[in-house]
Amino acid sequence: QVQLVESGGGSVQAGGSLRLSCVASARTLTNYVIGWLRQAPGKERERVCSITWSESITHCADSVKGRFTISRDDAKKTVYLQMYSVKPEDTAVYYCAAKLRGSAEYGRWGQGTQVTVSS
């Protein structure tokens, strides 16, 4: 079982940067995809970015492409979401989640971290 702990959320002005971290605890993460998802008040949860642990294949939603990047540190078992040029519409609770490769849905979730972007 994978356990996930996020950190790094906070308040930032539009145009600024923020980096979220997700520490994954598991015996092995080789077969996992780690993703960042977000949910704003009154909106559906949105997939932001994901990374396969073994090959570091990344994917980001069109809404954040060119502004957000996802990366991982194997030794620290940590996945980062680097956010640049943030916008007020990026305001949401950001969740780190894990799923096995080939699975449609994420099955393990962190507690979430709030990101608030002010204009």
PDB file of C-alpha atoms in Angstrom, residues 28-88:
ATOM      1  CA  THR A  28       8.392  -0.191  -4.249  1.00  0.00           C
ATOM      2  CA  LEU A  29       6.849   2.361  -6.572  1.00  0.00           C
ATOM      3  CA  THR A  30       7.962   0.768  -9.829  1.00  0.00           C
ATOM      4  CA  ASN A  31       4.472  -0.108 -11.025  1.00  0.00           C
ATOM      5  CA  TYR A  32       2.807   3.103  -9.955  1.00  0.00           C
ATOM      6  CA  VAL A  33       1.690   6.305 -11.538  1.00  0.00           C
ATOM      7  CA  ILE A  34       1.735   9.291  -9.220  1.00  0.00           C
ATOM      8  CA  GLY A  35      -0.557  12.146 -10.068  1.00  0.00           C
ATOM      9  CA  TRP A  36      -1.535  15.571  -8.891  1.00  0.00           C
ATOM     10  CA  LEU A  37      -5.226  16.388  -8.993  1.00  0.00           C
ATOM     11  CA  ARG A  38      -7.063  19.461  -7.795  1.00  0.00           C
ATOM     12  CA  GLN A  39     -10.523  20.440  -6.763  1.00  0.00           C
ATOM     13  CA  ALA A  40     -11.814  23.960  -6.539  1.00  0.00           C
ATOM     14  CA  PRO A  41     -14.986  24.837  -4.600  1.00  0.00           C
ATOM     15  CA  GLY A  42     -18.054  23.937  -6.587  1.00  0.00           C
ATOM     16  CA  LYS A  43     -16.049  22.285  -9.348  1.00  0.00           C
ATOM     17  CA  GLU A  44     -15.267  18.730 -10.282  1.00  0.00           C
ATOM     18  CA  ARG A  45     -11.916  17.218  -9.458  1.00  0.00           C
ATOM     19  CA  GLU A  46      -9.424  17.810 -12.247  1.00  0.00           C
ATOM     20  CA  ARG A  47      -6.338  15.824 -13.168  1.00  0.00           C
ATOM     21  CA  VAL A  48      -3.387  18.199 -13.325  1.00  0.00           C
ATOM     22  CA  CYS A  49      -0.231  16.202 -14.029  1.00  0.00           C
ATOM     23  CA  SER A  50       1.021  12.654 -13.675  1.00  0.00           C
ATOM     24  CA  ILE A  51       4.288  10.764 -13.843  1.00  0.00           C
ATOM     25  CA  THR A  52       5.099   7.089 -14.185  1.00  0.00           C
ATOM     26  CA  TRP A  53       7.567   6.114 -11.540  1.00  0.00           C
ATOM     27  CA  SER A  54       9.650   3.678 -13.584  1.00  0.00           C
ATOM     28  CA  GLU A  55      10.156   5.693 -16.807  1.00  0.00           C
ATOM     29  CA  SER A  56       9.239   9.194 -15.596  1.00  0.00           C
ATOM     30  CA  ILE A  57       6.759   9.601 -18.428  1.00  0.00           C
ATOM     31  CA  THR A  58       4.848  12.771 -17.676  1.00  0.00           C
ATOM     32  CA  HIS A  59       1.528  14.174 -18.741  1.00  0.00           C
ATOM     33  CA  CYS A  60      -0.134  17.462 -17.856  1.00  0.00           C
ATOM     34  CA  ALA A  61      -3.552  18.847 -18.581  1.00  0.00           C
ATOM     35  CA  ASP A  62      -3.888  21.473 -21.278  1.00  0.00           C
ATOM     36  CA  SER A  63      -4.948  23.994 -18.654  1.00  0.00           C
ATOM     37  CA  VAL A  64      -1.496  23.892 -17.042  1.00  0.00           C
ATOM     38  CA  LYS A  65       0.810  22.903 -19.901  1.00  0.00           C
ATOM     39  CA  GLY A  66       3.716  25.275 -20.192  1.00  0.00           C
ATOM     40  CA  ARG A  67       3.180  26.500 -16.623  1.00  0.00           C
ATOM     41  CA  PHE A  68       3.345  23.390 -14.415  1.00  0.00           C
ATOM     42  CA  THR A  69       5.904  20.611 -14.454  1.00  0.00           C
ATOM     43  CA  ILE A  70       5.983  17.311 -12.611  1.00  0.00           C
ATOM     44  CA  SER A  71       9.122  15.491 -11.609  1.00  0.00           C
ATOM     45  CA  ARG A  72      10.290  12.893  -9.154  1.00  0.00           C
ATOM     46  CA  ASP A  73      13.262  12.183  -6.945  1.00  0.00           C
ATOM     47  CA  ASP A  74      13.758   8.448  -6.709  1.00  0.00           C
ATOM     48  CA  ALA A  75      16.033   8.564  -3.689  1.00  0.00           C
ATOM     49  CA  LYS A  76      13.621  10.718  -1.723  1.00  0.00           C
ATOM     50  CA  LYS A  77      10.528   8.946  -3.095  1.00  0.00           C
ATOM     51  CA  THR A  78       9.128  12.381  -3.691  1.00  0.00           C
ATOM     52  CA  VAL A  79       7.101  13.793  -6.551  1.00  0.00           C
ATOM     53  CA  TYR A  80       7.109  17.515  -7.152  1.00  0.00           C
ATOM     54  CA  LEU A  81       4.629  19.774  -8.861  1.00  0.00           C
ATOM     55  CA  GLN A  82       6.382  22.974  -9.860  1.00  0.00           C
ATOM     56  CA  MET A  83       3.889  25.695 -10.589  1.00  0.00           C
ATOM     57  CA  TYR A  84       4.895  28.774 -12.542  1.00  0.00           C
ATOM     58  CA  SER A  85       2.873  31.780 -13.703  1.00  0.00           C
ATOM     59  CA  VAL A  86       0.006  30.791 -11.451  1.00  0.00           C
ATOM     60  CA  LYS A  87      -3.440  32.204 -12.060  1.00  0.00           C
ATOM     61  CA  PRO A  88      -6.400  32.780  -9.741  1.00  0.00           C
TER      62      PRO A  88
END
